[in-house]
Amino acid sequence: AQTVTQSQPEMSVQEAETVTLSCTYDTSESDYYLFWYKQPPSRQMILVIRQEAYKQQNATENRFSVNFQKAAKSFSLKISDSQLGDAAMYFCAYRSPEIDSGGSNYKLTFGKGTLLTVNP
Amino acid sequence: SQTIHQWPATLVQPVGSPLSLECTVEGTSNPNLYWYRQAAGRGLQLLFYSVGIGQISSEVPQNLSASRPQDRQFILSSKKLLLSDSGFYLCAWSVPGYNSPLHFGNGTRLTVT
């Protein structure tokens, strides 16, 4: 079974600085997708960025970028020029090409989250 | 564009009362639909998912049930709520395929008293 580990329960960063949130996962598959979600105090889950395992180039979305190290099974999220609005819980997620036994759903595994605080 | 609606946003119910949370998706056909629960502000637990009308898969045996009466409608129910059912419930949809992320509704905060 796939597991996703976010080893930092909490992180803090000064406004305008850069912070990196770590995520590691365990899998025996060669192709899969990885995602970062943000959950602000409103508790809505917002997709931040995605990465396909077959793509060597790291994904980037504005101030958000990832450092994808496939051999190390690591998928960290870097937030540059941190803003107060970036304060949220961040979840790393792994989506497998393995079909669930109950139907055609592809398994999605979430980490336990990292709570990011942005200090003014 | 696709949108997902989930209601109510907040619900306070006494123990033993029934529950019905509804979720609808617009702008897409035959989505995969999901119900998650998040307790204590951390961790997402998959409760149910559906790949088609009337097709429900349960991940965790519990006091809840789900139904999909229409292609883009997903309902979470309980006949008798327990205190342990309190939590934050999130509905989500995705296009079938493992390259597809989940898109979440705004969630329902359920408090069972």
GROMACS .gro file of N, CA and C in nm, chain B residues 8-71:
model
  192
  128PRO      N    1  -2.556   2.149   0.376
  128PRO     CA    2  -2.534   2.285   0.424
  128PRO      C    3  -2.389   2.309   0.462
  129ALA      N    4  -2.353   2.431   0.490
  129ALA     CA    5  -2.217   2.463   0.531
  129ALA      C    6  -2.193   2.425   0.676
  130THR      N    7  -2.294   2.442   0.756
  130THR     CA    8  -2.284   2.411   0.898
  130THR      C    9  -2.411   2.341   0.943
  131LEU      N   10  -2.394   2.245   1.031
  131LEU     CA   11  -2.511   2.170   1.078
  131LEU      C   12  -2.487   2.125   1.222
  132VAL      N   13  -2.586   2.149   1.305
  132VAL     CA   14  -2.582   2.101   1.443
  132VAL      C   15  -2.702   2.009   1.461
  133GLN      N   16  -2.675   1.884   1.497
  133GLN     CA   17  -2.781   1.786   1.508
  133GLN      C   18  -2.769   1.710   1.640
  134PRO      N   19  -2.880   1.673   1.699
  134PRO     CA   20  -2.873   1.593   1.822
  134PRO      C   21  -2.842   1.447   1.791
  135VAL      N   22  -2.785   1.382   1.890
  135VAL     CA   23  -2.759   1.238   1.878
  135VAL      C   24  -2.889   1.165   1.846
  136GLY      N   25  -2.882   1.071   1.754
  136GLY     CA   26  -2.999   0.991   1.721
  136GLY      C   27  -3.083   1.047   1.608
  137SER      N   28  -3.051   1.168   1.564
  137SER     CA   29  -3.127   1.229   1.455
  137SER      C   30  -3.069   1.185   1.321
  138PRO      N   31  -3.148   1.198   1.213
  138PRO     CA   32  -3.096   1.160   1.082
  138PRO      C   33  -3.009   1.269   1.022
  139LEU      N   34  -2.937   1.230   0.917
  139LEU     CA   35  -2.847   1.323   0.850
  139LEU      C   36  -2.862   1.309   0.700
  140SER      N   37  -2.856   1.422   0.632
  140SER     CA   38  -2.850   1.421   0.487
  140SER      C   39  -2.766   1.539   0.441
  141LEU      N   40  -2.652   1.509   0.383
  141LEU     CA   41  -2.566   1.610   0.323
  141LEU      C   42  -2.568   1.588   0.172
  142GLU      N   43  -2.578   1.697   0.100
  142GLU     CA   44  -2.591   1.684  -0.044
  142GLU      C   45  -2.478   1.756  -0.118
  143CYS      N   46  -2.443   1.698  -0.229
  143CYS     CA   47  -2.335   1.751  -0.311
  143CYS      C   48  -2.376   1.736  -0.457
  144THR      N   49  -2.360   1.842  -0.533
  144THR     CA   50  -2.388   1.835  -0.676
  144THR      C   51  -2.273   1.897  -0.754
  145VAL      N   52  -2.252   1.845  -0.872
  145VAL     CA   53  -2.145   1.892  -0.959
  145VAL      C   54  -2.207   1.942  -1.088
  146GLU      N   55  -2.155   2.051  -1.138
  146GLU     CA   56  -2.202   2.107  -1.265
  146GLU      C   57  -2.087   2.116  -1.364
  147GLY      N   58  -2.121   2.102  -1.491
  147GLY     CA   59  -2.021   2.125  -1.594
  147GLY      C   60  -1.939   2.006  -1.635
  148THR      N   61  -1.977   1.888  -1.588
  148THR     CA   62  -1.906   1.768  -1.627
  148THR      C   63  -2.003   1.651  -1.624
  149SER      N   64  -1.969   1.545  -1.695
  149SER     CA   65  -2.054   1.427  -1.697
  149SER      C   66  -1.979   1.307  -1.644
  150ASN      N   67  -2.053   1.219  -1.578
  150ASN     CA   68  -1.998   1.094  -1.526
  150ASN      C   69  -1.871   1.115  -1.443
  151PRO      N   70  -1.876   1.206  -1.349
  151PRO     CA   71  -1.757   1.224  -1.265
  151PRO      C   72  -1.747   1.112  -1.163
  152ASN      N   73  -1.627   1.092  -1.112
  152ASN     CA   74  -1.612   1.014  -0.989
  152ASN      C   75  -1.645   1.110  -0.874
  153LEU      N   76  -1.720   1.059  -0.777
  153LEU     CA   77  -1.760   1.143  -0.663
  153LEU      C   78  -1.711   1.081  -0.533
  154TYR      N   79  -1.680   1.166  -0.437
  154TYR     CA   80  -1.617   1.121  -0.313
  154TYR      C   81  -1.675   1.195  -0.192
  155TRP      N   82  -1.682   1.124  -0.081
  155TRP     CA   83  -1.707   1.185   0.050
  155TRP      C   84  -1.588   1.156   0.139
  156TYR      N   85  -1.533   1.264   0.194
  156TYR     CA   86  -1.424   1.254   0.290
  156TYR      C   87  -1.470   1.312   0.423
  157ARG      N   88  -1.406   1.264   0.530
  157ARG     CA   89  -1.426   1.326   0.661
  157ARG      C   90  -1.291   1.369   0.714
  158GLN      N   91  -1.292   1.485   0.776
  158GLN     CA   92  -1.171   1.537   0.837
  158GLN      C   93  -1.201   1.569   0.982
  159ALA      N   94  -1.135   1.499   1.071
  159ALA     CA   95  -1.155   1.519   1.214
  159ALA      C   96  -1.040   1.599   1.272
  160ALA      N   97  -1.071   1.682   1.369
  160ALA     CA   98  -0.970   1.757   1.444
  160ALA      C   99  -0.878   1.838   1.354
  161GLY      N  100  -0.928   1.881   1.238
  161GLY     CA  101  -0.853   1.971   1.152
  161GLY      C  102  -0.736   1.907   1.079
  162ARG      N  103  -0.721   1.777   1.086
  162ARG     CA  104  -0.608   1.714   1.019
  162ARG      C  105  -0.650   1.581   0.959
  163GLY      N  106  -0.584   1.541   0.856
  163GLY     CA  107  -0.606   1.408   0.800
  163GLY      C  108  -0.739   1.396   0.730
  164LEU      N  109  -0.736   1.338   0.614
  164LEU     CA  110  -0.857   1.317   0.535
  164LEU      C  111  -0.885   1.167   0.529
  165GLN      N  112  -1.004   1.132   0.567
  165GLN     CA  113  -1.043   0.992   0.565
  165GLN      C  114  -1.147   0.973   0.455
  166LEU      N  115  -1.120   0.887   0.360
  166LEU     CA  116  -1.216   0.859   0.253
  166LEU      C  117  -1.327   0.772   0.309
  167LEU      N  118  -1.451   0.818   0.294
  167LEU     CA  119  -1.566   0.743   0.344
  167LEU      C  120  -1.630   0.661   0.232
  168PHE      N  121  -1.665   0.728   0.124
  168PHE     CA  122  -1.732   0.663   0.013
  168PHE      C  123  -1.683   0.723  -0.118
  169TYR      N  124  -1.692   0.643  -0.223
  169TYR     CA  125  -1.675   0.699  -0.355
  169TYR      C  126  -1.769   0.629  -0.450
  170SER      N  127  -1.792   0.696  -0.563
  170SER     CA  128  -1.886   0.644  -0.662
  170SER      C  129  -1.832   0.671  -0.802
  171VAL      N  130  -1.835   0.568  -0.885
  171VAL     CA  131  -1.789   0.584  -1.023
  171VAL      C  132  -1.906   0.592  -1.120
  172GLY      N  133  -2.029   0.581  -1.069
  172GLY     CA  134  -2.146   0.591  -1.156
  172GLY      C  135  -2.273   0.588  -1.074
  173ILE      N  136  -2.384   0.616  -1.139
  173ILE     CA  137  -2.514   0.618  -1.072
  173ILE      C  138  -2.539   0.484  -1.003
  174GLY      N  139  -2.575   0.491  -0.877
  174GLY     CA  140  -2.608   0.370  -0.803
  174GLY      C  141  -2.488   0.287  -0.761
  175GLN      N  142  -2.368   0.327  -0.800
  175GLN     CA  143  -2.247   0.251  -0.765
  175GLN      C  144  -2.175   0.321  -0.651
  176ILE      N  145  -2.177   0.258  -0.535
  176ILE     CA  146  -2.117   0.315  -0.415
  176ILE      C  147  -2.016   0.217  -0.359
  177SER      N  148  -1.899   0.268  -0.328
  177SER     CA  149  -1.798   0.187  -0.260
  177SER      C  150  -1.769   0.251  -0.126
  178SER      N  151  -1.768   0.168  -0.023
  178SER     CA  152  -1.744   0.215   0.112
  178SER      C  153  -1.603   0.179   0.155
  179GLU      N  154  -1.534   0.277   0.205
  179GLU     CA  155  -1.397   0.252   0.248
  179GLU      C  156  -1.389   0.214   0.395
  180VAL      N  157  -1.481   0.266   0.474
  180VAL     CA  158  -1.475   0.244   0.619
  180VAL      C  159  -1.615   0.209   0.668
  181PRO      N  160  -1.633   0.092   0.727
  181PRO     CA  161  -1.767   0.057   0.780
  181PRO      C  162  -1.802   0.148   0.897
  182GLN      N  163  -1.922   0.203   0.894
  182GLN     CA  164  -1.957   0.300   0.997
  182GLN      C  165  -2.106   0.326   0.995
  183ASN      N  166  -2.143   0.430   1.062
  183ASN     CA  167  -2.283   0.466   1.080
  183ASN      C  168  -2.339   0.543   0.962
  184LEU      N  169  -2.262   0.562   0.858
  184LEU     CA  170  -2.304   0.646   0.748
  184LEU      C  171  -2.328   0.564   0.622
  185SER      N  172  -2.404   0.621   0.531
  185SER     CA  173  -2.426   0.559   0.400
  185SER      C  174  -2.423   0.668   0.295
  186ALA      N  175  -2.407   0.628   0.171
  186ALA     CA  176  -2.405   0.724   0.061
  186ALA      C  177  -2.491   0.673  -0.052
  187SER      N  178  -2.541   0.766  -0.130
  187SER     CA  179  -2.621   0.730  -0.247
  187SER      C  180  -2.590   0.826  -0.360
  188ARG      N  181  -2.611   0.776  -0.480
  188ARG     CA  182  -2.590   0.859  -0.599
  188ARG      C  183  -2.713   0.841  -0.689
  189PRO      N  184  -2.816   0.916  -0.662
  189PRO     CA  185  -2.940   0.898  -0.738
  189PRO      C  186  -2.934   0.954  -0.880
  190GLN      N  187  -2.847   1.050  -0.902
  190GLN     CA  188  -2.828   1.108  -1.034
  190GLN      C  189  -2.680   1.117  -1.064
  191ASP      N  190  -2.648   1.139  -1.191
  191ASP     CA  191  -2.508   1.135  -1.234
  191ASP      C  192  -2.420   1.231  -1.156
   0.00000   0.00000   0.00000
